[in-house]
Structure formats: C-alpha cells, structure tokens
Amino acid sequence: MIQKYQIQLNSDIYTLSKLQGWFQQFQNLLPKQAWMQCNLVLVEVFTNVVSYAHEKLPEETPIDIELNINTSERWLQLKIWDHGEPFDLSKEIERASMEVEKNKEFSNSPNNIDDLPTGGRGLHIAKTIADEINYDRIDERNCFVMIKKF
C-alpha cells in the first residue's frame, strides 16, 4: 500500500524549518539511514529551488512537495515541483560532479576558502543517494523526482 503525503510552502528559505518539521513524521516509517539521506536531499533540493529556480520570483511562489512511501515494497518517491526555468539534469549533475572533484583538489591545497565553488552540490548528493532521479517539465512546472529503496 502506498501512503501519500504532501505539503506546499512559499519560496522562502525560512520555511525550511516548517519543511523539516513536516518531514519528521516519517522517521518511524523509514529506516534511520534512509530517512536521514532523504532528509538531506529534501533540504538540498528545496534550497536550490528557493535560491536558484525561484530566485527572481515572489516569495509567495509555491513549492509543492509530494512524498509517496511504500513500506511493503520498501521504497519512497519524493517529488518537488517548482516554477523556475527548466534545466538539463544530466548536464547539471555532470557539472556538479566536476565541482565536487575540484573541491577534493581544493581541500588538498592551501587556497583561500573564498575560492571554493558553490552550487550544484545538492544534485550531486541526490544522485549519490537516490536509486533513480528524474527532472521533467509538466504543465508549466518543473518536477524533480527521486526514488529511494530502503
């Protein structure tokens, strides 16, 4: 049986605490490691939507989040809907992976911390944690989808 949950938040980084409070209810439905990993992806992708996809949109622009959990087949599906400009997920993940590699090199060199690149790490994290990720444009909105088996 699939259990379905959803929440809608404004494009405001300060609603992250409300999102975290909402996601707390799933701790008992998921193994601890899966819950923690999915929580990390949720925070990273939500932050990316607010910071990048909705950067030039009003704070009232909604972000819709759906969570489907199948405890008998042991998987969950996370969907995050935004109103930003679409992008190429494969290219962004590749770019983010290259940035992670640069960061590894950075950590072994005496460079200035201000030179450390930002952005895109959330997608790299999502790709690492998820069993499957997709990103599609549907009805003039973008939908990030992650499937995680547990």
PDB file of N, CA, C and O in Angstrom, residues 106-134:
ATOM      1  N   PHE A 106      40.782  21.050  -3.998  1.00  0.00           N
ATOM      2  CA  PHE A 106      40.872  22.257  -3.189  1.00  0.00           C
ATOM      3  C   PHE A 106      41.262  21.917  -1.750  1.00  0.00           C
ATOM      4  O   PHE A 106      42.084  22.576  -1.152  1.00  0.00           O
ATOM      5  N   SER A 107      40.660  20.853  -1.210  1.00  0.00           N
ATOM      6  CA  SER A 107      40.922  20.509   0.189  1.00  0.00           C
ATOM      7  C   SER A 107      42.363  20.068   0.412  1.00  0.00           C
ATOM      8  O   SER A 107      42.851  20.084   1.528  1.00  0.00           O
ATOM      9  N   ASN A 108      43.055  19.698  -0.662  1.00  0.00           N
ATOM     10  CA  ASN A 108      44.453  19.294  -0.554  1.00  0.00           C
ATOM     11  C   ASN A 108      45.417  20.422  -0.910  1.00  0.00           C
ATOM     12  O   ASN A 108      46.611  20.200  -0.996  1.00  0.00           O
ATOM     13  N   SER A 109      44.878  21.615  -1.138  1.00  0.00           N
ATOM     14  CA  SER A 109      45.744  22.737  -1.495  1.00  0.00           C
ATOM     15  C   SER A 109      45.520  23.891  -0.528  1.00  0.00           C
ATOM     16  O   SER A 109      44.474  24.009   0.085  1.00  0.00           O
ATOM     17  N   PRO A 110      46.503  24.780  -0.410  1.00  0.00           N
ATOM     18  CA  PRO A 110      46.404  25.881   0.552  1.00  0.00           C
ATOM     19  C   PRO A 110      45.681  27.105   0.001  1.00  0.00           C
ATOM     20  O   PRO A 110      46.026  28.228   0.334  1.00  0.00           O
ATOM     21  N   ASN A 111      44.666  26.931  -0.857  1.00  0.00           N
ATOM     22  CA  ASN A 111      43.945  28.063  -1.429  1.00  0.00           C
ATOM     23  C   ASN A 111      43.065  28.742  -0.402  1.00  0.00           C
ATOM     24  O   ASN A 111      42.789  28.209   0.668  1.00  0.00           O
ATOM     25  N   ASN A 112      42.560  29.890  -0.779  1.00  0.00           N
ATOM     26  CA  ASN A 112      41.674  30.664   0.063  1.00  0.00           C
ATOM     27  C   ASN A 112      40.285  30.016   0.074  1.00  0.00           C
ATOM     28  O   ASN A 112      39.780  29.611  -0.972  1.00  0.00           O
ATOM     29  N   ILE A 113      39.629  29.960   1.214  1.00  0.00           N
ATOM     30  CA  ILE A 113      38.303  29.368   1.342  1.00  0.00           C
ATOM     31  C   ILE A 113      37.290  30.086   0.460  1.00  0.00           C
ATOM     32  O   ILE A 113      36.324  29.493  -0.012  1.00  0.00           O
ATOM     33  N   ASP A 114      37.508  31.365   0.170  1.00  0.00           N
ATOM     34  CA  ASP A 114      36.587  32.124  -0.673  1.00  0.00           C
ATOM     35  C   ASP A 114      36.603  31.638  -2.118  1.00  0.00           C
ATOM     36  O   ASP A 114      35.695  31.957  -2.888  1.00  0.00           O
ATOM     37  N   ASP A 115      37.620  30.872  -2.499  1.00  0.00           N
ATOM     38  CA  ASP A 115      37.702  30.357  -3.860  1.00  0.00           C
ATOM     39  C   ASP A 115      36.904  29.075  -4.061  1.00  0.00           C
ATOM     40  O   ASP A 115      36.769  28.603  -5.178  1.00  0.00           O
ATOM     41  N   LEU A 116      36.380  28.513  -2.977  1.00  0.00           N
ATOM     42  CA  LEU A 116      35.637  27.261  -3.061  1.00  0.00           C
ATOM     43  C   LEU A 116      34.333  27.482  -3.820  1.00  0.00           C
ATOM     44  O   LEU A 116      33.536  28.330  -3.461  1.00  0.00           O
ATOM     45  N   PRO A 117      34.099  26.735  -4.912  1.00  0.00           N
ATOM     46  CA  PRO A 117      32.877  26.923  -5.691  1.00  0.00           C
ATOM     47  C   PRO A 117      31.635  26.471  -4.919  1.00  0.00           C
ATOM     48  O   PRO A 117      31.688  25.538  -4.138  1.00  0.00           O
ATOM     49  N   THR A 118      30.513  27.157  -5.167  1.00  0.00           N
ATOM     50  CA  THR A 118      29.254  26.782  -4.539  1.00  0.00           C
ATOM     51  C   THR A 118      28.246  26.432  -5.616  1.00  0.00           C
ATOM     52  O   THR A 118      28.440  26.734  -6.781  1.00  0.00           O
ATOM     53  N   GLY A 119      27.165  25.816  -5.209  1.00  0.00           N
ATOM     54  CA  GLY A 119      26.086  25.488  -6.136  1.00  0.00           C
ATOM     55  C   GLY A 119      26.258  24.113  -6.756  1.00  0.00           C
ATOM     56  O   GLY A 119      27.356  23.696  -7.064  1.00  0.00           O
ATOM     57  N   GLY A 120      25.138  23.419  -6.910  1.00  0.00           N
ATOM     58  CA  GLY A 120      25.148  22.134  -7.586  1.00  0.00           C
ATOM     59  C   GLY A 120      25.430  20.935  -6.704  1.00  0.00           C
ATOM     60  O   GLY A 120      25.223  19.802  -7.113  1.00  0.00           O
ATOM     61  N   ARG A 121      25.902  21.161  -5.498  1.00  0.00           N
ATOM     62  CA  ARG A 121      26.221  20.022  -4.636  1.00  0.00           C
ATOM     63  C   ARG A 121      24.982  19.205  -4.298  1.00  0.00           C
ATOM     64  O   ARG A 121      25.058  18.001  -4.127  1.00  0.00           O
ATOM     65  N   GLY A 122      23.836  19.880  -4.208  1.00  0.00           N
ATOM     66  CA  GLY A 122      22.592  19.174  -3.901  1.00  0.00           C
ATOM     67  C   GLY A 122      22.258  18.120  -4.929  1.00  0.00           C
ATOM     68  O   GLY A 122      21.817  17.023  -4.583  1.00  0.00           O
ATOM     69  N   LEU A 123      22.482  18.425  -6.203  1.00  0.00           N
ATOM     70  CA  LEU A 123      22.208  17.448  -7.258  1.00  0.00           C
ATOM     71  C   LEU A 123      23.184  16.283  -7.186  1.00  0.00           C
ATOM     72  O   LEU A 123      22.803  15.134  -7.405  1.00  0.00           O
ATOM     73  N   HIS A 124      24.439  16.579  -6.871  1.00  0.00           N
ATOM     74  CA  HIS A 124      25.428  15.502  -6.720  1.00  0.00           C
ATOM     75  C   HIS A 124      25.034  14.593  -5.549  1.00  0.00           C
ATOM     76  O   HIS A 124      25.102  13.367  -5.650  1.00  0.00           O
ATOM     77  N   ILE A 125      24.613  15.201  -4.463  1.00  0.00           N
ATOM     78  CA  ILE A 125      24.169  14.430  -3.292  1.00  0.00           C
ATOM     79  C   ILE A 125      22.960  13.571  -3.663  1.00  0.00           C
ATOM     80  O   ILE A 125      22.902  12.382  -3.346  1.00  0.00           O
ATOM     81  N   ALA A 126      21.985  14.171  -4.359  1.00  0.00           N
ATOM     82  CA  ALA A 126      20.780  13.435  -4.752  1.00  0.00           C
ATOM     83  C   ALA A 126      21.132  12.248  -5.638  1.00  0.00           C
ATOM     84  O   ALA A 126      20.615  11.147  -5.443  1.00  0.00           O
ATOM     85  N   LYS A 127      22.024  12.464  -6.588  1.00  0.00           N
ATOM     86  CA  LYS A 127      22.422  11.381  -7.495  1.00  0.00           C
ATOM     87  C   LYS A 127      23.100  10.252  -6.715  1.00  0.00           C
ATOM     88  O   LYS A 127      22.898   9.077  -7.001  1.00  0.00           O
ATOM     89  N   THR A 128      23.898  10.609  -5.729  1.00  0.00           N
ATOM     90  CA  THR A 128      24.615   9.620  -4.926  1.00  0.00           C
ATOM     91  C   THR A 128      23.653   8.806  -4.055  1.00  0.00           C
ATOM     92  O   THR A 128      23.804   7.592  -3.922  1.00  0.00           O
ATOM     93  N   ILE A 129      22.647   9.458  -3.489  1.00  0.00           N
ATOM     94  CA  ILE A 129      21.725   8.811  -2.552  1.00  0.00           C
ATOM     95  C   ILE A 129      20.614   8.041  -3.255  1.00  0.00           C
ATOM     96  O   ILE A 129      20.229   6.958  -2.829  1.00  0.00           O
ATOM     97  N   ALA A 130      20.103   8.597  -4.334  1.00  0.00           N
ATOM     98  CA  ALA A 130      18.909   8.043  -4.989  1.00  0.00           C
ATOM     99  C   ALA A 130      19.205   6.783  -5.783  1.00  0.00           C
ATOM    100  O   ALA A 130      20.310   6.593  -6.286  1.00  0.00           O
ATOM    101  N   ASP A 131      18.193   5.958  -5.901  1.00  0.00           N
ATOM    102  CA  ASP A 131      18.267   4.837  -6.824  1.00  0.00           C
ATOM    103  C   ASP A 131      17.883   5.305  -8.225  1.00  0.00           C
ATOM    104  O   ASP A 131      18.289   4.708  -9.212  1.00  0.00           O
ATOM    105  N   GLU A 132      17.103   6.369  -8.276  1.00  0.00           N
ATOM    106  CA  GLU A 132      16.693   6.929  -9.561  1.00  0.00           C
ATOM    107  C   GLU A 132      16.314   8.394  -9.353  1.00  0.00           C
ATOM    108  O   GLU A 132      15.674   8.732  -8.357  1.00  0.00           O
ATOM    109  N   ILE A 133      16.741   9.272 -10.261  1.00  0.00           N
ATOM    110  CA  ILE A 133      16.273  10.656 -10.238  1.00  0.00           C
ATOM    111  C   ILE A 133      15.880  11.074 -11.650  1.00  0.00           C
ATOM    112  O   ILE A 133      16.452  10.604 -12.631  1.00  0.00           O
ATOM    113  N   ASN A 134      14.882  11.929 -11.710  1.00  0.00           N
ATOM    114  CA  ASN A 134      14.407  12.484 -12.969  1.00  0.00           C
ATOM    115  C   ASN A 134      14.044  13.944 -12.749  1.00  0.00           C
ATOM    116  O   ASN A 134      13.813  14.372 -11.610  1.00  0.00           O
TER     117      ASN A 134
END
